[in-house]
Coordinates of C-alpha atoms in Angstrom, one line a residue:
Chain A
X7 CA 100.5 -104.4 37.9
X8 CA 101.5 -107.7 36.5
X9 CA 103.9 -110.6 36.7
X10 CA 106.2 -111.0 33.7
X11 CA 108.1 -114.1 33.3
X12 CA 110.4 -115.3 30.5
X13 CA 112.9 -117.9 31.5
X14 CA 114.4 -121.3 30.6
X15 CA 115.4 -124.2 32.8
X16 CA 117.1 -127.5 31.9
X17 CA 117.4 -130.5 34.1
X18 CA 120.4 -132.8 33.3
X19 CA 119.3 -135.4 30.8
X20 CA 115.8 -133.7 30.5
X21 CA 114.2 -131.4 28.0
X22 CA 114.6 -127.6 28.2
X23 CA 111.6 -125.9 29.8
X24 CA 110.9 -122.5 28.3
X25 CA 108.2 -120.2 29.6
X26 CA 107.2 -116.7 28.5
X27 CA 103.9 -115.2 29.8
X28 CA 102.3 -112.5 31.8
X29 CA 99.9 -112.7 34.7
X30 CA 97.8 -109.7 36.0
X31 CA 98.4 -109.2 39.7
X32 CA 96.0 -106.4 40.6
X33 CA 92.7 -108.3 40.4
X34 CA 91.3 -111.7 40.9
X35 CA 91.7 -114.1 38.0
X36 CA 92.5 -117.8 37.9
X37 CA 95.0 -118.7 35.2
X38 CA 95.3 -122.4 34.4
X39 CA 98.7 -123.8 33.4
X40 CA 97.4 -126.9 31.5
X41 CA 99.2 -129.8 29.9
X42 CA 100.0 -133.5 30.1
X43 CA 102.1 -134.9 32.9
X44 CA 105.8 -134.3 32.5
X45 CA 105.5 -131.3 30.2
X46 CA 107.2 -128.9 32.7
X47 CA 104.2 -127.2 34.4
X48 CA 105.4 -127.8 37.9
X49 CA 108.9 -126.6 37.0
X50 CA 107.5 -123.3 35.8
X51 CA 105.5 -122.9 39.0
X52 CA 108.6 -123.7 41.2
X53 CA 110.7 -121.2 39.2
X54 CA 108.0 -118.5 39.9
X55 CA 107.9 -119.5 43.6
X56 CA 111.7 -119.2 43.8
X57 CA 112.1 -122.9 44.7
X58 CA 114.0 -123.6 41.5
X59 CA 116.4 -121.3 39.8
X60 CA 116.1 -121.0 36.0
X61 CA 119.4 -120.9 34.0
X62 CA 118.5 -117.6 32.4
X63 CA 115.7 -115.2 31.9
X64 CA 113.7 -112.5 33.8
X65 CA 110.9 -112.7 36.3
X66 CA 109.4 -109.4 37.4
X67 CA 106.4 -108.7 39.5
X68 CA 104.9 -105.2 39.6
X69 CA 108.2 -103.5 38.9
X70 CA 110.1 -105.7 41.4
X71 CA 112.7 -108.0 39.9
X72 CA 112.7 -111.5 41.3
X73 CA 115.1 -113.2 38.9
X74 CA 117.5 -111.8 36.4
X75 CA 120.6 -113.0 34.5
X76 CA 120.8 -116.4 36.2
X77 CA 120.6 -114.9 39.7
X78 CA 117.7 -114.8 42.1
X79 CA 117.3 -111.2 43.2
X80 CA 114.5 -112.2 45.6
X81 CA 114.5 -115.6 47.3
X82 CA 111.3 -117.5 47.8
X83 CA 110.8 -116.0 51.3
X84 CA 110.8 -112.4 49.8
X85 CA 108.3 -112.9 47.0
X86 CA 105.1 -112.8 49.0
X87 CA 103.4 -115.6 47.2
X88 CA 101.3 -118.5 48.4
X89 CA 102.2 -121.9 47.3
X90 CA 100.1 -125.0 47.6
X91 CA 101.6 -128.4 46.6
X92 CA 99.9 -131.7 45.7
X93 CA 100.6 -133.2 49.1
X94 CA 99.8 -130.2 51.2
X95 CA 103.2 -130.2 53.0
X96 CA 101.8 -129.3 56.3
X97 CA 104.1 -129.0 59.3
X98 CA 103.5 -132.2 61.2
X99 CA 104.6 -130.8 64.5
X100 CA 102.2 -127.9 64.4
X101 CA 98.4 -127.9 64.9
X102 CA 96.0 -126.7 62.2
X103 CA 96.0 -123.2 63.9
X104 CA 99.8 -123.3 64.1
X105 CA 100.1 -124.1 60.5
X106 CA 97.8 -121.3 59.4
X107 CA 99.5 -118.9 61.7
X108 CA 103.0 -119.8 60.4
X109 CA 103.2 -117.2 57.7
X110 CA 101.3 -114.4 59.4
X111 CA 103.7 -111.5 60.2
X112 CA 103.7 -107.8 60.8
X113 CA 100.7 -107.8 63.1
X114 CA 99.9 -108.1 66.8
X115 CA 99.3 -111.5 68.5
X116 CA 95.7 -110.6 68.9
X117 CA 95.3 -109.7 65.2
X118 CA 97.2 -112.9 64.3
X119 CA 94.8 -115.0 66.3
X120 CA 91.8 -113.2 64.8
X121 CA 93.2 -113.9 61.3
X122 CA 93.7 -117.6 62.1
X123 CA 90.2 -117.9 63.4
X124 CA 88.9 -116.1 60.3
X125 CA 90.7 -118.5 57.9
X126 CA 89.6 -121.5 59.9
X127 CA 86.0 -120.4 59.5
X128 CA 86.5 -119.4 55.9
X129 CA 87.9 -122.8 54.9
X130 CA 85.3 -124.8 56.9
X131 CA 87.8 -126.1 59.5
X132 CA 85.8 -125.3 62.6
X133 CA 86.6 -127.7 65.5
X134 CA 89.9 -128.8 63.9
X135 CA 92.1 -125.9 65.2
X136 CA 94.0 -128.0 67.7
X137 CA 94.4 -131.2 65.5
X138 CA 97.7 -132.3 64.1
X139 CA 97.9 -132.9 60.3
X140 CA 98.2 -136.7 60.9
X141 CA 94.6 -136.6 62.3
X142 CA 93.1 -134.9 59.2
X143 CA 91.6 -136.4 56.0
X144 CA 93.2 -135.5 52.6
X145 CA 90.5 -132.9 51.9
X146 CA 91.0 -131.3 55.3
X147 CA 94.7 -131.2 54.8
X148 CA 94.4 -129.3 51.5
X149 CA 92.0 -126.9 53.1
X150 CA 94.6 -126.2 55.8
X151 CA 97.3 -125.8 53.1
X152 CA 95.1 -123.3 51.3
X153 CA 94.3 -121.4 54.5
X154 CA 98.0 -121.3 55.3
X155 CA 98.9 -120.0 51.9
X156 CA 96.2 -117.3 51.9
X157 CA 96.5 -116.1 55.5
X158 CA 99.7 -114.0 55.0
X159 CA 97.7 -112.1 52.2
X160 CA 99.9 -113.0 49.3
X161 CA 99.9 -111.1 46.0
X162 CA 99.7 -114.3 44.0
X163 CA 98.8 -117.9 44.8
X164 CA 100.5 -120.8 43.0
X165 CA 98.6 -124.1 43.1
X166 CA 100.4 -127.2 42.0
X167 CA 97.6 -129.8 41.2
X168 CA 96.1 -129.3 44.7
X169 CA 93.2 -131.7 44.1
X170 CA 95.1 -134.6 42.5
X171 CA 95.4 -136.7 45.6
X172 CA 91.7 -136.2 46.7
X173 CA 88.7 -138.4 45.9
X174 CA 86.2 -136.9 43.4
X175 CA 83.7 -135.6 46.0
X176 CA 86.4 -133.9 48.1
X177 CA 88.0 -132.5 45.0
X178 CA 84.7 -131.0 43.7
X179 CA 83.9 -129.5 47.1
X180 CA 87.3 -128.0 47.5
X181 CA 87.3 -126.6 43.9
X182 CA 84.2 -124.7 44.7
X183 CA 85.6 -123.3 48.0
X184 CA 88.9 -122.4 46.3
X185 CA 87.5 -120.3 43.6
X186 CA 85.1 -118.5 45.9
X187 CA 87.7 -117.7 48.5
X188 CA 90.2 -116.5 46.0
X189 CA 87.5 -114.3 44.5
X190 CA 86.5 -113.0 48.0
X191 CA 90.1 -112.1 48.9
X192 CA 90.8 -110.8 45.3
X193 CA 93.9 -112.9 45.0
X194 CA 95.1 -113.9 41.5
X195 CA 96.1 -117.5 41.1
X196 CA 98.0 -119.7 38.8
X197 CA 96.8 -123.3 38.9
X198 CA 98.7 -126.2 37.4
X199 CA 96.6 -129.1 36.2
X200 CA 96.5 -131.8 33.7
X201 CA 92.7 -132.3 34.2
X202 CA 90.7 -130.5 31.4
X203 CA 87.5 -130.6 33.5
X204 CA 89.3 -128.9 36.4
X205 CA 90.7 -126.3 34.0
X206 CA 87.3 -125.6 32.6
X207 CA 85.5 -125.5 35.9
X208 CA 88.0 -123.1 37.5
X209 CA 90.0 -121.2 34.9
X210 CA 89.4 -117.7 33.5
X211 CA 92.4 -118.0 31.3
X212 CA 94.5 -120.8 30.1
X213 CA 98.2 -121.3 29.2
X214 CA 98.6 -124.6 27.5
X215 CA 102.0 -126.3 27.7
X216 CA 103.4 -129.1 25.6
X217 CA 106.9 -130.5 25.6
X218 CA 108.3 -127.8 27.8
X219 CA 106.8 -124.8 26.1
X220 CA 103.7 -122.6 26.4
X221 CA 102.1 -123.3 23.0
X222 CA 98.7 -121.6 23.4
X223 CA 96.9 -119.1 25.5
X224 CA 93.3 -117.9 25.8
X225 CA 89.9 -118.6 27.2
X226 CA 89.9 -122.2 28.6
X227 CA 86.9 -123.4 26.5
X228 CA 88.4 -122.1 23.3
X229 CA 91.9 -123.5 24.0
X230 CA 90.4 -126.9 25.0
X231 CA 88.1 -126.9 22.0
X232 CA 91.0 -126.5 19.7
X233 CA 93.0 -129.0 21.6
X234 CA 90.2 -131.5 22.3
X235 CA 88.2 -131.0 19.1
X236 CA 89.5 -130.5 15.7
X237 CA 92.8 -129.2 17.0
X238 CA 93.5 -132.3 19.1
X239 CA 95.9 -134.9 17.8
X240 CA 94.8 -138.4 16.9
X241 CA 95.2 -140.8 19.7
X242 CA 95.4 -138.0 22.3
X243 CA 93.4 -139.2 25.3
X244 CA 92.5 -135.7 26.3
X245 CA 91.1 -134.9 22.8
X246 CA 88.9 -137.9 22.8
X247 CA 87.7 -137.3 26.3
X248 CA 86.8 -133.6 25.8
X249 CA 85.3 -133.2 22.4
X250 CA 84.3 -129.7 21.4
X251 CA 83.6 -127.4 24.4
X252 CA 80.6 -125.0 24.1
X253 CA 79.7 -122.4 26.7
X254 CA 75.9 -122.7 27.5
X255 CA 73.3 -121.2 29.8
X256 CA 70.9 -123.3 31.8
X257 CA 67.4 -122.9 30.5
X258 CA 65.7 -125.4 32.8
X259 CA 65.5 -129.1 33.8
X260 CA 63.3 -131.8 32.3
X261 CA 63.0 -135.4 33.2
X262 CA 66.5 -135.5 34.9
X263 CA 68.0 -133.7 31.9
X264 CA 69.3 -130.2 31.6
X265 CA 68.0 -127.8 28.9
X266 CA 71.0 -125.8 27.8
X267 CA 71.0 -122.8 25.5
X268 CA 73.9 -122.8 23.1
X269 CA 73.8 -119.8 20.7
X270 CA 70.3 -120.0 19.2
X271 CA 70.1 -123.8 19.6
X272 CA 69.0 -125.9 22.5
X273 CA 70.6 -129.0 23.9
X274 CA 69.5 -131.7 26.3
X275 CA 72.2 -133.2 28.4
X276 CA 72.6 -135.2 31.6
X277 CA 72.3 -133.1 34.8
X278 CA 75.4 -133.4 37.0
X279 CA 73.3 -131.9 39.9
X280 CA 74.1 -128.7 41.8
X281 CA 73.0 -125.1 41.5
X282 CA 74.6 -123.3 38.5
X283 CA 73.5 -120.9 35.8
X284 CA 76.1 -121.6 33.1
X285 CA 77.9 -124.7 32.1
X286 CA 80.4 -126.0 29.5
X287 CA 78.9 -128.7 27.2
X288 CA 81.6 -131.0 25.9
X289 CA 80.3 -132.7 22.7
X290 CA 82.2 -135.7 21.6
X291 CA 82.3 -136.2 17.8
X292 CA 81.7 -139.9 18.1
X293 CA 78.3 -139.2 19.7
X294 CA 77.0 -137.1 16.8
X295 CA 75.1 -138.7 13.9
X296 CA 74.1 -137.0 10.6
X297 CA 71.0 -137.5 8.4
X298 CA 69.5 -135.6 5.5
X299 CA 65.9 -135.3 6.7
X300 CA 63.9 -135.9 9.8
X301 CA 62.6 -139.5 10.0
X302 CA 60.7 -141.3 12.7
X303 CA 61.5 -141.3 16.4
X304 CA 65.1 -141.6 17.3
X305 CA 67.0 -142.4 20.5
X306 CA 69.1 -139.3 20.1
X307 CA 67.5 -136.5 22.2
X308 CA 69.1 -133.6 20.3
X309 CA 68.2 -132.9 16.7
X310 CA 69.8 -129.8 15.3
X311 CA 69.8 -128.3 11.8
X312 CA 73.4 -127.5 11.1
X313 CA 75.5 -126.3 8.3
X314 CA 78.6 -128.2 7.2
X315 CA 81.5 -125.9 7.6
X316 CA 84.3 -128.3 6.6
X317 CA 85.0 -132.0 5.8
X318 CA 88.3 -133.4 7.0
X319 CA 89.1 -137.0 6.0
X320 CA 91.0 -139.0 8.6
X321 CA 91.5 -142.3 6.7
X322 CA 88.6 -144.6 7.7
X323 CA 86.9 -141.8 9.6
X324 CA 85.9 -138.3 8.5
X325 CA 85.6 -135.2 10.8
X326 CA 82.6 -133.0 9.8
X327 CA 82.8 -129.5 11.3
X328 CA 79.3 -128.1 11.8
X329 CA 77.6 -124.9 12.8
X330 CA 74.2 -124.9 14.5
X331 CA 74.5 -121.5 16.0
X332 CA 77.5 -122.8 17.9
X333 CA 80.5 -124.8 16.4
X334 CA 80.7 -128.6 17.0
X335 CA 81.7 -131.6 15.0
X336 CA 80.7 -135.1 14.0
X337 CA 83.1 -138.0 13.6
X338 CA 81.6 -140.5 11.2
X339 CA 83.0 -143.2 8.8
X340 CA 84.2 -142.1 5.5
X341 CA 81.9 -144.7 4.0
X342 CA 78.8 -143.0 5.6
X343 CA 80.1 -139.6 4.5
X344 CA 80.2 -140.8 0.9
X345 CA 76.9 -142.5 1.2
X346 CA 75.2 -139.4 2.4
X347 CA 77.0 -137.3 -0.3
X348 CA 77.9 -134.7 2.3
X349 CA 79.4 -131.5 1.0
X350 CA 80.7 -128.2 2.4
X351 CA 78.0 -125.6 2.7
X352 CA 75.2 -128.1 2.8
X353 CA 72.6 -128.1 5.5
X354 CA 72.1 -131.3 7.4
X355 CA 70.4 -132.7 10.5
X356 CA 72.7 -133.5 13.4
X357 CA 71.6 -136.0 16.0
X358 CA 73.4 -135.8 19.3
X359 CA 72.9 -138.4 22.1
X360 CA 72.3 -136.6 25.4
X361 CA 74.7 -139.1 27.0
X362 CA 77.4 -138.0 24.6
X363 CA 77.4 -134.5 26.1
X364 CA 79.5 -133.9 29.2
X365 CA 78.3 -131.0 31.4
X366 CA 80.8 -129.0 33.5
X367 CA 79.2 -126.4 35.7
X368 CA 80.9 -123.0 35.6
X369 CA 81.8 -121.9 39.1
X370 CA 80.4 -118.4 39.9
Chain B
X24 CA 134.4 -146.0 94.7
X25 CA 135.9 -142.5 93.9
X26 CA 132.7 -140.5 94.2
X27 CA 134.5 -137.2 93.8
X28 CA 135.8 -138.3 90.4
X29 CA 132.3 -139.5 89.4
X30 CA 130.8 -136.2 90.5
X31 CA 133.5 -134.3 88.5
X32 CA 132.8 -136.5 85.4
X33 CA 129.1 -135.8 85.6
X34 CA 129.7 -132.0 86.0
X35 CA 132.2 -131.9 83.2
X36 CA 129.9 -133.9 80.9
X37 CA 126.8 -131.8 81.7
X38 CA 128.6 -128.5 81.2
X39 CA 130.3 -129.6 78.0
X40 CA 127.0 -130.8 76.6
X41 CA 125.4 -127.5 77.6
X42 CA 128.1 -125.7 75.6
X43 CA 127.8 -128.1 72.7
X44 CA 124.0 -127.4 72.3
X45 CA 124.2 -123.9 70.9
X46 CA 127.6 -124.5 69.1
X47 CA 126.4 -127.7 67.6
X48 CA 123.0 -126.3 66.6
X49 CA 124.8 -123.4 64.9
X50 CA 127.2 -125.7 63.0
X51 CA 124.6 -128.4 62.0
X52 CA 122.6 -126.1 59.7
X53 CA 125.4 -125.3 57.2
X54 CA 126.5 -129.0 57.4
X55 CA 123.1 -130.3 56.8
X56 CA 121.7 -127.9 54.2
X57 CA 124.5 -125.5 53.2
X58 CA 125.9 -125.2 49.7
X59 CA 129.1 -123.2 50.1
X60 CA 132.8 -123.4 49.3
X61 CA 134.7 -125.0 52.1
X62 CA 131.9 -127.2 53.3
X63 CA 134.0 -130.3 52.8
X64 CA 136.8 -128.7 54.9
X65 CA 134.2 -127.8 57.6
X66 CA 132.9 -131.4 57.6
X67 CA 136.4 -132.8 57.9
X68 CA 137.5 -130.4 60.6
X69 CA 134.4 -131.1 62.8
X70 CA 134.9 -134.9 62.3
X71 CA 138.6 -134.8 63.0
X72 CA 138.4 -135.7 66.7
X73 CA 136.7 -139.0 65.6
X74 CA 139.8 -140.3 63.8
X75 CA 142.6 -138.4 65.4
X76 CA 144.5 -140.3 68.2
X77 CA 143.5 -138.7 71.5
X78 CA 147.1 -138.0 72.3
X79 CA 147.5 -136.0 69.1
X80 CA 144.3 -134.0 69.8
X81 CA 145.4 -133.6 73.4
X82 CA 148.8 -132.3 72.3
X83 CA 147.3 -129.7 70.0
X84 CA 144.9 -128.7 72.7
X85 CA 147.8 -128.2 75.1
X86 CA 149.5 -126.0 72.5
X87 CA 146.3 -124.1 71.7
X88 CA 145.3 -123.5 75.4
X89 CA 148.8 -123.4 76.9
X90 CA 150.3 -120.3 78.6
X91 CA 152.1 -119.2 75.4
X92 CA 148.9 -119.4 73.2
X93 CA 146.7 -116.4 72.6
X94 CA 143.8 -118.2 74.2
X95 CA 145.9 -119.2 77.3
X96 CA 147.3 -115.7 77.7
X97 CA 143.9 -114.0 77.4
X98 CA 142.5 -116.5 80.0
X99 CA 145.4 -115.8 82.3
X100 CA 145.0 -112.0 81.9
X101 CA 141.3 -112.4 82.7
X102 CA 141.4 -114.8 85.6
X103 CA 145.0 -114.9 86.8
X104 CA 145.0 -118.7 86.4
X105 CA 146.2 -121.1 83.8
X106 CA 143.9 -122.8 81.4
X107 CA 145.7 -126.1 81.0
X108 CA 145.4 -128.6 83.9
X109 CA 142.4 -126.7 85.1
X110 CA 138.7 -127.7 85.1
X111 CA 137.9 -124.9 82.6
X112 CA 140.6 -126.0 80.2
X113 CA 139.3 -129.6 80.5
X114 CA 135.8 -128.3 79.7
X115 CA 137.0 -126.6 76.5
X116 CA 138.9 -129.7 75.5
X117 CA 135.8 -131.8 76.0
X118 CA 133.7 -129.5 73.8
X119 CA 136.2 -129.9 71.0
X120 CA 136.6 -133.6 71.5
X121 CA 132.9 -134.3 71.6
X122 CA 131.8 -132.0 68.8
X123 CA 131.5 -134.8 66.2
X124 CA 129.6 -137.0 68.6
X125 CA 127.0 -134.1 68.9
X126 CA 127.0 -133.1 65.2
X127 CA 126.7 -136.5 63.5
X128 CA 123.3 -137.6 64.8
X129 CA 121.9 -134.1 64.6
X130 CA 123.1 -133.5 61.0
X131 CA 121.8 -137.0 60.0
X132 CA 118.4 -136.3 61.5
X133 CA 118.2 -132.8 59.9
X134 CA 119.1 -134.5 56.5
X135 CA 116.0 -136.7 56.8
X136 CA 113.6 -133.8 57.3
X137 CA 111.3 -133.6 54.3
X138 CA 112.7 -130.8 52.0
X139 CA 109.1 -129.9 50.9
X140 CA 108.4 -128.7 54.4
X141 CA 111.4 -126.4 54.3
X142 CA 110.3 -125.2 50.9
X143 CA 106.8 -124.6 52.3
X144 CA 108.3 -122.5 55.1
X145 CA 110.3 -120.4 52.7
X146 CA 107.3 -119.6 50.5
X147 CA 105.5 -118.5 53.7
X148 CA 108.2 -115.9 54.2
X149 CA 110.6 -117.7 56.5
X150 CA 114.3 -117.1 56.1
X151 CA 116.9 -119.8 56.9
X152 CA 117.2 -119.1 60.7
X153 CA 113.5 -119.2 61.1
X154 CA 113.1 -122.3 58.9
X155 CA 115.8 -124.0 60.9
X156 CA 114.5 -123.1 64.4
X157 CA 110.7 -123.3 63.7
X158 CA 110.6 -126.3 61.3
X159 CA 113.8 -128.3 60.8
X160 CA 115.0 -128.4 64.4
X161 CA 111.6 -129.3 66.0
X162 CA 111.2 -132.1 63.4
X163 CA 114.8 -133.3 64.1
X164 CA 114.3 -133.3 67.9
X165 CA 115.1 -137.0 68.3
X166 CA 118.4 -136.3 66.5
X167 CA 119.1 -133.4 68.9
X168 CA 118.3 -135.6 71.9
X169 CA 120.5 -138.4 70.5
X170 CA 123.3 -135.8 70.0
X171 CA 123.0 -134.6 73.6
X172 CA 123.0 -138.2 75.1
X173 CA 125.9 -139.3 72.9
X174 CA 128.1 -136.4 73.6
X175 CA 127.3 -136.5 77.3
X176 CA 128.1 -140.2 77.4
X177 CA 131.3 -139.8 75.5
X178 CA 132.4 -136.9 77.7
X179 CA 131.9 -139.3 80.8
X180 CA 134.2 -141.9 79.2
X181 CA 136.8 -139.7 77.5
X182 CA 140.3 -140.6 78.7
X183 CA 143.2 -139.7 76.4
X184 CA 142.5 -136.0 75.9
X185 CA 141.5 -135.6 79.5
X186 CA 144.8 -137.1 80.7
X187 CA 146.8 -134.9 78.2
X188 CA 145.1 -131.6 79.0
X189 CA 144.0 -132.1 82.6
X190 CA 146.3 -134.6 84.1
X191 CA 145.0 -136.2 87.3
X192 CA 144.4 -133.5 89.9
X193 CA 141.8 -134.8 92.4
X194 CA 138.7 -132.6 92.5
X195 CA 139.8 -130.6 89.5
X196 CA 140.7 -132.8 86.6
X197 CA 140.5 -136.3 87.9
X198 CA 137.5 -137.8 86.1
X199 CA 136.0 -141.4 86.6
X200 CA 138.0 -142.8 83.7
X201 CA 141.2 -141.3 85.0
X202 CA 140.4 -142.6 88.5
X203 CA 140.0 -146.1 87.0
X204 CA 143.4 -145.8 85.4
X205 CA 144.9 -144.7 88.7
X206 CA 143.2 -147.6 90.5
X207 CA 144.7 -150.1 88.1
X208 CA 148.1 -148.4 88.4
X209 CA 147.9 -148.8 92.2
X210 CA 146.6 -152.4 91.9
X211 CA 143.3 -151.6 93.5
X212 CA 141.5 -154.1 91.3
X213 CA 138.3 -154.2 93.4
X214 CA 137.9 -150.5 93.1
X215 CA 138.8 -150.5 89.4
X216 CA 136.2 -153.3 88.9
X217 CA 133.4 -151.2 90.5
X218 CA 134.4 -148.0 88.5
X219 CA 134.6 -150.0 85.3
X220 CA 131.3 -151.7 85.9
X221 CA 129.6 -148.4 86.6
X222 CA 131.0 -146.9 83.3
X223 CA 130.0 -150.0 81.4
X224 CA 126.4 -150.0 82.7
X225 CA 126.1 -146.3 81.9
X226 CA 127.4 -146.8 78.4
X227 CA 125.0 -149.7 77.7
X228 CA 122.1 -147.7 79.0
X229 CA 123.0 -144.8 76.8
X230 CA 123.3 -146.9 73.6
X231 CA 119.9 -148.6 74.3
X232 CA 118.3 -145.2 74.8
X233 CA 119.7 -144.0 71.4
X234 CA 118.6 -147.1 69.7
X235 CA 115.1 -146.6 71.0
X236 CA 115.1 -143.0 69.8
X237 CA 116.2 -144.0 66.3
X238 CA 113.6 -146.7 66.1
X239 CA 111.0 -144.0 66.6
X240 CA 112.6 -141.5 64.3
X241 CA 110.0 -141.5 61.5
X242 CA 106.7 -141.5 63.3
X243 CA 105.7 -138.1 62.0
X244 CA 103.9 -138.2 58.6

């Protein structure tokens, strides 16, 4: 069972947004719809939710047609989806319990009360059942919004940048809760975000959008590596921020640093704290230096023997694509590249500063 | 002071407001949120009593409720009495006359309800009647209260339509504003002064109440 969507939507004076993709509906899986602000991610989500009508196309979910030939066959209320927006949109006149109970139907009052209590406990909202939304913090509001969206047992949850208005600590805590609860309840989800770290931490699959179209699809680390690493465009802030993304396993901890296994190689990187077994290591090309042979002590903690896979001149800078059991790259001056007489197929020593590696724990 | 007329005015205003609540609530939803052909016509029709001279409105109501009209004939067949120049006829006329005074504050208040809340309700499986009654209307309660107060107050003070449709039958159609007119006609200026002062104080109180409600309109966040 899956959701198939292929539609286009144009706003007057704006670009045409075109989307064509499929989402599995019969098992848990978190798909990330990723792209810069203003590329049309939210419009895609709103069209799926039935809050916006595309001009043309087809949206089907498990054999049920939601939208066809410019006409909504099923309105938002008949699609059985959960929708969580950036600002939580809680009903201000209802209590936390009233908000969560709002979408629960087709069950007895006692069963409804039991489900509300279950979701209050599940989302860590104990003691807040009778509070009004105005009395809650931003993080608590989003927890209520999530509980409210999940309580009616939807077949798909649509999340529109649900953490964007939260501070970092609240966002991290809620991210962890979100993925775990969706997994427990086996509800597939589509998450809109422009934050690559969030996409990596939460996503099983990624749809990357640019200028109103879905341009790439695949595993988040691969898509982001292509986008943030050698595939990223010059001057793109996301590309610079991310570097190449490598999936690693935690081997241990030493002197406040993490020992990470990447392919056959080992990396030392700053420990973000927390209990996790796997993590993405984001290696920025500017933090990688190259030398021909091992010299004396260096400040760089990671010294890897790597093969030069490709050399890409970028004017004053040159991008050296390397393989040390996992792919990564170095961004050095063209002058240094010529000085070292680097060539494709050559073996070299790569020195990576531990501080140039960003670690993103992978949620269970 | 003509207490009988004042009691009749209060009864008439209370009953017409009571009838306006379900009618106004039903009409306010399409006016606030509907997108349909004929919405402009509906808006114009429901606002008509605001701009139409009371005598014109009164004339058409006499025609519509008179003994030759289908409504008048049906009423007569049912009760054996005429609708015009009766309390019941006056009540219907008041409902029509006061409809815009009920609808305008309610529709304005509904229009200021955050659309995202209505969207959230629809993604949670609510259809329009449920969204309206469980989300929009409770959030627009101050608008509803303003609507009730305004239409009640206007019903107390209505003169032209009441005179046209009801005349001035003591105990049946003679309201406070008609009594005031009669007092002036018979040169009872002291009595007219008391009645006018009472109506003035009441109107002032109502407007202050509505202003207070509006000042507190957006306290929900």
